[in-house]
XYZ file of C-alpha atoms in Angstrom:
758
model
C 94.676 -14.162 22.627
C 97.154 -17.137 23.329
C 95.821 -20.634 22.684
C 96.983 -23.064 25.198
C 97.047 -26.727 25.478
C 97.641 -26.685 29.423
C 95.305 -26.441 31.429
C 94.390 -25.346 34.980
C 94.819 -28.057 38.196
C 93.723 -28.689 41.540
C 94.966 -31.582 43.484
C 92.498 -34.208 44.762
C 92.627 -33.072 48.181
C 93.112 -30.031 50.243
C 97.175 -31.070 51.483
C 97.145 -28.481 54.069
C 96.744 -26.024 51.560
C 100.507 -25.979 50.004
C 100.237 -28.867 47.881
C 102.748 -30.472 45.469
C 102.008 -31.464 41.737
C 104.419 -32.780 39.376
C 104.586 -34.099 35.327
C 106.895 -36.149 33.516
C 107.591 -36.498 30.061
C 110.037 -37.264 27.236
C 110.905 -34.831 24.703
C 110.421 -36.287 21.217
C 113.569 -38.144 20.000
C 114.806 -37.463 15.697
C 114.823 -33.427 15.818
C 117.683 -32.526 16.899
C 119.242 -30.431 20.446
C 117.472 -28.504 21.883
C 117.203 -24.964 20.489
C 115.012 -23.311 23.231
C 112.452 -23.997 26.165
C 110.225 -21.594 27.494
C 107.720 -22.230 31.022
C 104.814 -20.315 30.948
C 103.609 -20.807 34.645
C 100.961 -19.074 36.535
C 98.657 -19.924 39.846
C 95.972 -18.930 41.484
C 97.465 -18.723 44.618
C 101.261 -18.521 44.478
C 103.338 -20.808 42.753
C 106.863 -21.496 42.724
C 108.573 -24.197 39.333
C 111.109 -26.996 38.959
C 112.901 -28.300 36.260
C 114.078 -31.587 36.833
C 115.213 -30.414 40.397
C 116.487 -26.814 39.098
C 114.530 -24.469 40.797
C 112.913 -22.614 37.496
C 114.145 -19.097 38.929
C 114.818 -16.907 41.413
C 110.878 -15.130 41.022
C 109.144 -15.184 44.355
C 105.328 -15.304 44.630
C 104.738 -15.661 41.115
C 102.246 -14.530 39.621
C 101.192 -11.798 42.337
C 98.384 -10.033 43.226
C 95.991 -8.415 40.094
C 92.096 -7.854 39.971
C 91.630 -11.623 39.631
C 88.553 -11.256 38.473
C 89.872 -10.251 34.959
C 93.365 -10.572 35.020
C 95.837 -13.097 35.947
C 99.740 -13.136 35.113
C 101.845 -15.606 34.204
C 105.782 -15.592 33.662
C 107.893 -16.791 30.764
C 110.954 -18.629 31.940
C 114.199 -19.733 29.750
C 114.547 -23.094 31.084
C 116.344 -24.398 27.882
C 119.485 -25.572 29.756
C 117.780 -27.531 32.610
C 115.283 -29.837 29.886
C 116.822 -33.166 29.447
C 115.249 -36.309 27.752
C 113.502 -36.875 30.393
C 111.878 -34.134 31.960
C 110.054 -33.867 34.871
C 108.718 -30.271 36.255
C 107.491 -29.188 39.730
C 104.820 -26.800 41.279
C 104.823 -25.536 44.584
C 101.573 -23.854 45.475
C 100.457 -21.459 48.595
C 97.057 -19.623 48.951
C 99.262 -15.754 48.491
C 96.595 -13.483 48.230
C 93.847 -15.350 45.989
C 92.942 -17.581 48.955
C 94.551 -15.777 52.125
C 93.659 -13.736 54.123
C 93.205 -10.252 52.967
C 92.259 -6.751 54.508
C 91.003 -6.532 58.420
C 88.109 -8.583 58.534
C 89.837 -12.112 59.160
C 87.969 -13.135 56.136
C 89.785 -15.542 53.297
C 88.963 -17.305 50.057
C 87.606 -13.904 48.052
C 88.469 -14.598 45.023
C 88.072 -18.122 45.227
C 87.741 -21.569 47.059
C 90.119 -23.867 45.513
C 94.192 -23.331 45.011
C 95.028 -23.643 40.802
C 98.474 -24.484 39.243
C 99.166 -24.091 34.576
C 102.426 -24.216 33.693
C 103.101 -24.968 29.646
C 106.532 -26.123 28.537
C 107.062 -25.352 25.116
C 110.440 -26.916 23.631
C 111.528 -25.716 19.807
C 114.313 -28.357 18.452
C 117.221 -27.981 16.125
C 114.540 -28.369 12.703
C 111.881 -26.369 14.210
C 109.645 -28.946 15.652
C 107.742 -27.417 18.712
C 106.551 -29.785 21.584
C 104.475 -28.426 23.949
C 103.728 -29.967 27.617
C 101.913 -28.818 29.963
C 99.533 -29.353 33.406
C 96.555 -31.660 32.713
C 95.177 -34.732 34.186
C 97.642 -36.603 34.048
C 99.745 -34.872 36.960
C 99.453 -36.134 40.138
C 99.654 -34.423 43.799
C 101.212 -34.690 47.119
C 101.786 -33.318 50.437
C 104.251 -30.427 51.220
C 106.668 -29.996 54.665
C 104.742 -26.608 54.025
C 101.540 -26.919 57.042
C 100.285 -23.982 56.876
C 100.757 -20.587 55.352
C 99.208 -17.574 55.072
C 101.007 -14.245 54.095
C 99.113 -12.114 57.445
C 99.564 -14.847 59.780
C 102.674 -16.400 58.746
C 104.349 -20.197 56.944
C 104.258 -23.623 59.562
C 107.164 -25.974 57.925
C 107.585 -29.683 59.111
C 111.275 -30.562 58.258
C 110.239 -34.435 59.290
C 108.450 -33.455 55.550
C 111.073 -32.729 53.545
C 111.385 -34.810 50.961
C 112.819 -34.158 47.397
C 112.775 -37.638 45.825
C 109.466 -36.283 43.983
C 111.640 -33.975 41.806
C 113.149 -37.412 40.483
C 111.846 -39.605 36.894
C 109.552 -42.536 37.951
C 109.053 -41.091 41.396
C 106.025 -42.815 43.350
C 104.289 -42.878 46.347
C 101.058 -44.164 48.003
C 100.348 -40.609 49.882
C 100.382 -38.913 46.221
C 96.985 -39.089 44.025
C 95.076 -37.204 40.832
C 94.831 -34.087 40.006
C 91.755 -32.179 38.685
C 91.187 -29.959 35.925
C 89.593 -26.635 37.089
C 87.000 -25.432 34.897
C 88.710 -21.870 34.548
C 88.409 -19.087 31.895
C 92.353 -19.028 30.857
C 91.649 -16.231 28.711
C 92.201 -13.874 32.127
C 96.301 -14.983 31.840
C 98.267 -12.189 30.457
C 101.913 -11.413 30.876
C 103.802 -9.672 33.582
C 103.969 -6.020 32.603
C 106.321 -5.102 36.192
C 108.938 -6.906 37.293
C 108.590 -10.160 39.625
C 109.336 -10.205 42.598
C 112.587 -11.029 44.489
C 115.654 -11.564 46.853
C 117.525 -8.542 47.064
C 119.879 -8.321 50.007
C 120.550 -10.461 53.170
C 120.963 -8.951 56.868
C 122.619 -10.501 60.079
C 121.394 -9.951 63.772
C 122.934 -6.715 65.200
C 121.625 -7.968 68.182
C 120.671 -11.048 70.201
C 119.735 -10.964 73.964
C 116.265 -12.037 76.469
C 114.185 -9.675 77.321
C 112.436 -8.657 80.936
C 109.992 -11.309 80.325
C 112.337 -13.952 79.307
C 112.062 -13.940 75.901
C 114.786 -14.624 73.310
C 114.558 -11.285 70.982
C 116.838 -10.496 68.038
C 117.365 -7.119 66.356
C 118.453 -7.145 62.535
C 118.933 -2.925 62.928
C 116.948 -2.410 59.729
C 112.724 -2.436 59.422
C 112.341 -4.354 56.774
C 110.026 -6.651 54.639
C 110.668 -10.507 54.048
C 111.120 -13.162 56.431
C 114.113 -14.855 58.668
C 115.420 -17.957 57.262
C 116.284 -20.403 59.752
C 118.993 -22.453 59.784
C 118.585 -25.714 63.168
C 119.587 -28.472 64.451
C 118.255 -30.105 67.349
C 115.764 -33.098 68.502
C 113.212 -34.164 65.622
C 109.549 -32.779 65.950
C 110.520 -29.814 68.427
C 109.913 -26.969 66.534
C 111.357 -23.353 66.743
C 108.483 -20.444 66.755
C 109.751 -16.993 65.015
C 107.078 -14.076 65.787
C 107.550 -10.604 63.937
C 107.570 -7.153 64.853
C 108.583 -3.750 64.063
C 108.893 -2.123 67.342
C 109.790 -2.914 70.919
C 107.763 -1.713 73.619
C 108.346 -1.724 77.185
C 111.662 -4.047 75.982
C 109.746 -6.736 74.943
C 108.531 -7.089 71.318
C 105.916 -4.405 69.839
C 102.738 -6.665 68.285
C 99.487 -3.937 68.906
C 99.735 -2.308 65.463
C 99.876 -5.830 63.425
C 95.893 -5.673 64.970
C 94.719 -9.601 64.007
C 97.618 -10.771 62.308
C 99.841 -13.378 63.887
C 102.997 -12.210 61.773
C 104.385 -15.745 63.203
C 106.700 -18.863 61.286
C 106.956 -22.053 63.170
C 109.468 -24.376 62.051
C 109.214 -28.223 63.186
C 112.982 -29.530 63.349
C 113.704 -33.389 61.692
C 116.566 -34.023 64.032
C 119.359 -33.276 61.476
C 120.571 -29.469 59.923
C 117.965 -28.248 59.108
C 116.926 -25.051 56.774
C 114.046 -22.861 56.576
C 113.043 -20.553 54.377
C 108.967 -19.172 54.238
C 108.598 -18.473 51.010
C 105.177 -18.322 51.022
C 104.904 -15.851 53.574
C 106.331 -12.022 53.675
C 106.589 -10.189 57.362
C 107.449 -6.340 57.935
C 109.825 -6.605 60.996
C 113.420 -5.223 62.533
C 112.825 -7.231 65.539
C 111.867 -11.313 66.372
C 110.641 -12.561 69.190
C 112.165 -16.407 68.675
C 111.161 -19.788 71.155
C 112.301 -23.475 71.286
C 115.948 -22.490 69.325
C 118.010 -25.309 70.713
C 119.983 -23.521 73.445
C 118.298 -20.297 73.894
C 120.012 -17.041 72.768
C 123.473 -17.762 73.509
C 123.834 -20.396 70.674
C 121.592 -17.875 68.709
C 124.152 -15.450 68.887
C 126.903 -17.739 66.788
C 124.120 -17.560 64.024
C 121.886 -19.332 62.697
C 119.404 -16.948 61.837
C 119.489 -14.356 58.255
C 116.675 -11.835 57.145
C 115.737 -12.078 53.860
C 114.715 -8.743 52.185
C 112.172 -9.411 49.089
C 110.874 -6.793 47.006
C 109.771 -6.227 43.599
C 113.105 -6.570 41.329
C 113.215 -2.649 40.953
C 116.591 -0.687 39.725
C 117.926 1.648 41.640
C 118.395 5.464 39.774
C 118.094 7.859 42.346
C 120.251 8.445 44.658
C 120.865 11.662 47.444
C 123.059 13.302 49.817
C 124.094 15.979 52.037
C 126.080 16.354 54.569
C 123.235 16.288 56.935
C 123.741 12.896 58.662
C 119.696 12.996 59.752
C 118.311 13.898 56.896
C 120.322 11.404 55.081
C 118.645 8.690 57.434
C 115.419 10.354 56.350
C 116.368 9.600 52.310
C 117.104 6.206 52.850
C 113.843 5.488 55.293
C 112.208 6.803 52.242
C 113.837 4.093 49.982
C 113.618 1.157 52.157
C 109.915 2.061 52.801
C 109.162 2.223 49.270
C 111.286 -1.365 48.762
C 109.538 -2.828 51.533
C 105.926 -1.593 50.287
C 106.407 -2.412 46.578
C 106.144 -5.852 46.959
C 103.995 -6.771 43.116
C 101.479 -4.056 45.011
C 102.244 -1.137 46.022
C 100.777 -1.241 49.545
C 100.340 0.954 52.412
C 101.767 -1.088 54.851
C 103.572 -4.190 54.428
C 102.669 -6.177 58.304
C 99.680 -5.775 59.799
C 95.986 -6.775 58.454
C 95.821 -4.654 55.477
C 98.423 -4.604 53.581
C 96.345 -2.993 50.234
C 96.889 -1.076 47.579
C 95.817 1.741 48.757
C 95.589 4.535 45.947
C 95.740 7.728 48.150
C 99.162 6.215 49.437
C 100.784 6.162 45.704
C 99.047 9.604 44.703
C 100.800 11.534 47.461
C 104.324 9.348 46.792
C 104.269 8.467 42.308
C 107.019 11.558 41.668
C 109.529 10.031 44.328
C 108.795 6.597 43.323
C 109.459 7.343 40.074
C 113.043 8.909 40.900
C 114.055 6.182 43.838
C 113.652 3.159 41.296
C 112.997 2.589 38.051
C 109.464 2.206 38.917
C 107.708 2.887 35.192
C 106.345 -0.667 34.274
C 105.771 -1.682 38.162
C 103.074 0.953 38.137
C 101.997 0.325 34.458
C 100.999 -2.694 36.034
C 99.155 -1.641 38.442
C 96.916 1.164 36.592
C 96.012 -1.921 34.645
C 94.516 -3.223 37.522
C 93.059 0.187 38.160
C 92.046 0.741 34.721
C 90.099 -2.326 35.272
C 88.393 -2.226 38.728
C 87.139 1.136 36.962
C 86.140 -0.448 34.271
C 83.777 -2.801 35.892
C 82.793 -0.163 38.208
C 80.911 3.213 36.406
C 84.600 4.828 36.324
C 84.778 4.363 40.296
C 88.202 4.388 41.135
C 88.475 2.296 43.979
C 90.218 3.410 47.541
C 92.694 0.234 47.321
C 93.927 -1.926 43.983
C 93.257 -4.464 43.816
C 90.021 -3.848 44.782
C 89.152 -6.517 47.221
C 86.669 -3.891 49.809
C 84.152 -4.340 47.375
C 83.789 -8.079 49.231
C 83.926 -6.433 52.892
C 81.891 -4.516 55.193
C 83.473 -1.234 55.020
C 83.055 1.081 58.519
C 80.481 3.057 58.449
C 82.169 6.661 58.654
C 83.634 5.667 54.995
C 79.685 5.801 54.257
C 79.232 4.185 50.486
C 82.250 3.537 48.400
C 82.231 6.865 46.203
C 85.068 8.350 44.145
C 87.813 10.599 46.673
C 90.141 13.167 46.228
C 93.581 12.454 46.187
C 92.723 8.998 46.360
C 90.798 8.441 43.220
C 92.988 10.624 41.342
C 95.305 7.966 41.202
C 94.081 7.253 37.540
C 95.505 10.922 37.105
C 98.018 11.865 39.391
C 100.122 8.628 39.155
C 100.536 8.400 34.930
C 101.334 12.027 34.788
C 104.223 11.351 37.455
C 105.536 8.501 35.206
C 104.982 10.709 31.591
C 107.087 13.437 33.854
C 109.808 10.731 34.853
C 110.098 9.177 32.280
C 108.935 10.724 29.275
C 107.357 7.656 27.799
C 104.287 8.249 26.461
C 102.616 5.232 26.342
C 101.726 5.477 29.803
C 99.366 8.267 29.335
C 98.401 6.091 25.856
C 97.436 3.331 27.580
C 95.576 5.309 30.481
C 93.776 8.154 29.003
C 90.306 6.457 28.980
C 91.052 6.046 32.544
C 91.955 9.280 33.264
C 89.488 11.237 30.700
C 86.836 8.026 32.590
C 87.857 9.404 36.816
C 87.806 13.545 35.211
C 84.236 12.926 34.248
C 82.775 11.389 36.633
C 84.104 13.561 39.217
C 82.264 16.357 37.435
C 79.457 14.173 37.817
C 80.045 15.028 41.887
C 80.248 18.482 41.880
C 77.474 20.465 43.163
C 75.886 22.848 41.213
C 77.643 26.053 42.687
C 80.665 24.213 40.738
C 82.492 22.610 43.964
C 83.480 19.113 45.336
C 81.075 19.686 48.295
C 79.205 16.624 48.655
C 80.411 13.195 49.568
C 82.611 11.068 51.594
C 85.714 12.799 51.782
C 89.486 11.327 53.500
C 90.027 14.362 53.410
C 93.726 16.019 54.635
C 94.217 12.178 56.054
C 96.576 12.246 59.370
C 96.549 16.008 59.890
C 98.925 15.676 63.441
C 96.553 18.094 65.228
C 93.839 15.236 64.753
C 92.312 13.008 67.349
C 94.641 9.017 67.201
C 90.828 7.439 66.367
C 89.969 10.270 64.073
C 92.601 10.330 61.392
C 90.007 12.188 58.857
C 89.427 14.884 61.101
C 91.962 17.443 59.861
C 91.756 21.460 60.141
C 91.669 21.497 56.255
C 87.808 21.350 55.381
C 87.479 18.421 53.021
C 85.623 20.120 50.972
C 88.140 22.983 49.849
C 90.749 19.892 49.414
C 88.308 17.891 47.324
C 87.480 20.846 44.615
C 91.669 22.035 44.789
C 92.416 17.618 44.041
C 89.895 18.499 41.040
C 90.971 21.253 39.839
C 94.414 19.680 39.352
C 92.819 16.493 38.279
C 91.261 18.657 35.546
C 94.393 20.584 34.210
C 96.757 17.144 34.131
C 94.383 15.604 31.391
C 94.354 18.492 30.279
C 97.854 18.439 29.399
C 97.670 14.773 28.974
C 95.098 15.259 25.797
C 97.362 17.882 24.386
C 101.005 15.087 24.469
C 98.257 12.389 22.672
C 96.847 15.350 20.342
C 93.435 14.897 21.641
C 92.049 18.551 20.977
C 88.505 17.784 22.155
C 89.330 16.280 25.326
C 92.240 19.119 25.577
C 88.937 21.765 25.171
C 86.814 19.666 27.491
C 89.187 19.558 30.647
C 90.491 22.562 29.770
C 87.371 24.112 30.217
C 86.262 21.947 33.468
C 89.521 23.610 35.226
C 88.354 26.707 34.378
C 85.611 26.346 35.410
C 86.404 25.062 39.384
C 88.948 27.747 39.567
C 86.092 30.054 38.957
C 83.886 28.381 41.557
C 87.124 27.610 44.076
C 87.622 31.668 43.833
C 83.896 32.767 44.432
C 83.665 30.492 47.306
C 86.536 29.718 49.265
C 88.618 32.794 48.598
C 87.710 36.279 50.042
C 90.641 38.695 50.763
C 93.069 36.386 50.217
C 92.650 34.154 52.634
C 91.061 30.663 51.845
C 88.456 28.593 53.774
C 89.746 26.845 57.074
C 93.125 28.659 56.515
C 95.574 26.362 57.841
C 99.136 25.081 55.807
C 96.965 22.124 53.634
C 94.535 24.295 51.516
C 97.493 27.110 50.575
C 99.777 24.387 50.063
C 97.896 22.623 47.379
C 96.612 26.303 45.858
C 100.257 26.944 45.346
C 101.396 24.416 43.852
C 97.735 23.671 41.870
C 98.211 26.921 40.388
C 94.169 27.974 40.884
C 95.147 31.344 42.453
C 95.263 34.357 40.485
C 99.381 36.969 41.229
C 97.476 38.863 44.221
C 95.545 35.458 45.677
C 99.057 33.810 45.507
C 101.605 36.543 46.613
C 98.661 36.876 50.028
C 98.461 32.927 50.326
C 103.014 32.322 50.458
C 102.743 34.614 52.714
C 99.934 33.177 54.925
C 101.769 29.877 54.806
C 104.864 31.005 55.708
C 103.429 32.830 58.667
C 101.190 29.119 59.452
C 104.316 27.169 59.193
C 106.342 29.434 61.877
C 103.422 30.085 64.215
C 103.030 25.619 64.079
C 107.063 26.085 65.300
C 108.464 24.691 61.856
C 106.494 21.307 63.325
C 104.034 19.942 60.741
C 100.886 20.096 60.347
C 100.237 18.564 57.062
C 98.892 14.991 56.405
C 98.504 13.277 53.583
C 97.092 15.768 51.290
C 99.005 18.708 52.198
C 102.675 17.179 53.171
C 104.038 16.269 49.750
C 103.256 20.443 48.617
C 103.796 22.166 51.225
C 107.962 22.628 51.054
C 107.002 23.376 46.859
C 104.780 26.084 48.054
C 107.002 28.167 50.326
C 109.713 27.854 47.267
C 107.501 28.890 44.701
C 106.532 31.831 46.853
C 109.855 32.954 48.678
C 110.205 31.518 51.344
C 113.120 28.916 50.557
C 114.341 29.405 54.607
C 111.137 28.392 56.228
C 110.665 25.408 53.492
C 114.635 24.295 55.287
C 113.577 25.164 59.182
C 110.216 23.065 58.463
C 112.151 20.134 56.732
C 115.420 20.404 59.060
C 112.704 20.280 62.597
C 113.260 17.459 65.163
C 110.259 18.069 67.219
C 107.094 16.533 66.728
C 105.516 16.508 64.531
C 108.193 16.553 61.785
C 110.130 14.788 59.166
C 112.591 14.156 61.937
C 111.604 13.084 64.345
C 111.391 9.384 63.505
C 115.020 9.634 62.234
C 115.686 10.741 66.284
C 113.441 8.448 67.021
C 115.296 5.606 65.619
C 113.335 4.792 62.330
C 114.905 3.225 59.850
C 111.531 3.765 57.958
C 109.107 6.255 57.155
C 106.197 5.425 59.208
C 102.332 6.144 59.250
C 101.501 8.971 61.815
C 104.182 11.801 62.856
C 104.167 10.339 66.092
C 103.772 6.647 65.386
C 105.933 6.067 68.889
C 105.247 8.437 71.358
C 108.749 10.482 73.162
C 108.317 8.140 75.947
C 108.798 5.524 72.838
C 105.550 3.753 73.281
C 103.199 2.649 70.325
C 100.548 5.489 69.695
C 97.643 4.304 71.309
C 95.407 4.419 67.894
C 94.550 1.414 66.219
C 96.108 2.158 62.952
C 99.749 2.624 63.640
C 102.493 1.551 60.928
C 106.106 2.261 61.198
C 106.628 1.043 57.557
C 104.201 3.771 55.519
C 105.980 5.463 52.506
C 102.947 8.233 52.022
C 104.591 11.117 54.081
C 108.190 10.270 52.570
C 107.050 12.083 49.571
C 108.936 15.097 51.021
C 111.878 13.456 49.292
C 111.152 14.492 45.798
C 111.575 18.249 46.986
C 114.613 17.589 48.359
C 116.020 15.463 45.217
C 114.836 18.749 43.508
C 116.066 21.003 45.303
C 118.525 20.750 47.373
C 119.730 18.014 45.295
C 119.185 20.576 42.687
C 118.013 18.267 39.759
C 114.550 18.672 37.620
C 113.079 17.691 34.330
C 112.675 19.963 32.567
C 110.987 18.447 29.790
C 109.359 14.759 30.688
C 111.913 11.937 31.096
C 114.929 14.886 31.415
C 115.275 15.126 27.402
C 115.879 18.452 29.027
C 117.305 19.557 32.832
C 116.393 22.010 35.286
C 120.215 21.938 37.354
C 119.582 24.562 40.328
C 120.490 23.765 43.710
C 119.276 25.816 46.559
C 121.479 25.893 49.817
C 119.998 26.604 52.868
C 119.556 24.839 56.390
C 123.360 24.882 56.466
C 124.094 21.965 54.311
C 127.308 22.062 53.145
C 127.154 19.886 50.034
C 124.691 17.760 48.626
C 125.235 15.543 45.882
C 122.100 13.638 43.598
C 122.038 11.810 40.649
C 119.655 10.043 38.535
C 119.904 7.133 35.621
C 117.583 9.104 33.446
C 116.377 7.352 29.954
C 119.382 9.268 28.546
C 122.028 7.582 30.976
C 123.362 9.930 34.246
C 122.760 12.976 35.145
C 124.163 13.970 38.066
C 124.616 17.240 40.727
C 126.567 18.271 43.378
C 127.291 21.534 44.971
C 130.054 22.455 48.257
C 130.236 26.076 49.709
C 133.324 26.164 50.454
C 134.143 29.282 51.714
C 130.969 30.185 52.286
C 131.026 29.851 47.982
C 129.091 28.217 45.750
C 130.736 25.277 43.762
C 128.669 23.492 41.589
C 129.966 20.215 39.479
C 126.961 18.727 37.314
C 126.558 16.452 34.641
C 125.265 15.815 31.568
C 123.675 12.839 29.751
C 124.360 12.221 25.816
C 121.178 12.761 23.990
C 120.071 15.881 26.923
C 120.659 19.657 27.421
C 119.806 21.241 31.017
C 119.288 24.708 32.090
C 121.333 25.863 34.907
C 120.259 27.865 37.268
C 122.763 29.537 40.330
C 121.844 32.038 42.970
C 122.909 35.604 41.791
C 123.571 34.144 37.374
C 121.852 34.400 34.882
C 120.191 30.823 32.904
C 123.275 28.997 31.085
C 122.063 26.532 28.501
C 124.746 23.644 28.431
C 125.231 20.735 26.714
C 126.282 16.669 27.283
C 129.426 16.526 29.241
C 130.655 17.351 32.799
C 130.578 21.086 33.948
C 131.783 23.111 36.602
C 131.207 26.291 37.998
C 132.066 28.636 40.600
C 130.168 30.935 42.345
C 132.697 34.513 42.492
C 129.484 36.827 42.192
C 128.721 38.265 46.186
C 125.186 36.841 45.476
C 126.615 33.554 45.612
C 127.509 33.559 49.597
C 125.450 32.004 52.016
C 125.663 32.066 55.338
């Protein structure tokens, strides 16, 4: 455990919830040049740091949102080039997740009443001497230009209060006062495991116009997460108001889905040219409504607004493209949905009064996330909080991580919080997805206690008949046939879904035990899986028909491997018939959607999988694309065909869970899948269909770049593939025997008649 010399400090006054803190120091003399200077930075709230007037890093919203009760992260920054003989450290605080609004109840300050800042600067000199400078009672606090800040409601900035003099040596002001030492447990400070949040890119407006109601509206052309930077000149004291939303309704800003989140930034002008950037908040938006802009819409068309896209700083590693532009847009929507919802915590949505780390969403999407971006450390960081929440609540994996809901009264339909299928299963499914994608055994080692703890608690919930048929379940959440105000009312029997998920969880824990060489755990959870399989078959399968006889239960049963050979064959045919009966429209919710195309493909119904994927009528994956979506929606019909917003109280236009189909697209259309964890062995097996003429997919694996490109040339298949050094691949092409190939470039032409596609 690190021994800290700095202390957690707080401003003497409230200072509009956004105080500035400064400390001024002299570097020790007589020890030669500075060889290194490292700043350790954290906060109760969010913090930005300056060293001698320079931003210490490009990181945003430090230290993010963790399970603050037991863990507050710190960043470690190299500031060697910024220190000088006289060094001024400056810190700007905001409410962030620690003290700001969280969830839908309107409450705040769930973790604490006071903002705090922590900074420790360690300077090492040429002769080995180390000087340690940190936050303590010698620091001072003063007002910033921010007059209000909240992640949900927005940030207000008064440019008349801009004053960079506080970062200069010798600064004094009557407005500044002392600080207090907070009685805070510094042992909960931990380094980041995942990446920081940073700016990713910037977008200019596509269109500026005046709405029928006389409002100035701006379209950035892409549903994104971040804020708007404003460059503006006007009379001192005038206020520019920027309100954000994802969609338009009736040609006006569509704010109803935000519920109680104000999502509004306010900029008070100084009379000189001003630049406003509200870095203590963020919004999910494509459109903004601007009030008070000097010169109105005409002036805005000349420039002044820039959308700044933020996300946790993950490397994009996976790509996918086809000859179908709608399919490409669907894939890009999944990328943007992940980018916007992976802002320090993997949230369900980034815009309304929620933005929580729902475990079920990630259970569904984790394999897709691991392909699109290098999300290994991001999700390891989140899993650390999941394990902490679980270990402090009798192995109960909560619905959200970090679990702020434990402080908030829950809807009656949730009942008493308890283990829930798919949601709590994130404790097992997410580590397994990371192991499969990256081949990094650490995630299984780190999470194995959490995995086994969840599985044992789950086992304790089974009835004497061996089924998981009691307690609250989300089930196949957001089944498209459910009423908008009853998202849990799915066709799939919730206990069938729960028992299937329990079987998968037990099977994966047993597999993880095998990887780790834990024979006892392998035997324990292997037996649990067999018992669940036996109970499921006895009580829920009759003549091949699974209780509730709907798409989701067959999809899960096939992919999870719970059925015997005869029942599996029946299930595949029944699933295909149900998909056809639905007119190849989607009939699954959160539980079934990630698995339905795999279930069809694995049972010989590739054509039905393609027809389901390429359907454009509501409900379908491509319906939202035809409606202009640029991210994945929460509901299949978040926007109705007439352009009105779904009447449900829970409607988001940026929700990645239903985009989990891109995992199947990568493996089946793109033809790129791991045969061994981490792509040490690769399966190259594209399965063309759906009228596609070509597709390509690539992935920066732990061994290097792997890629596949296929084309139909005169009705015959041509495949080009790249295998990275250290890997080998199995080429599995229609009409040909499997072929093992090593590193390098490989091209195969489909000469046999079996390779002809129509």
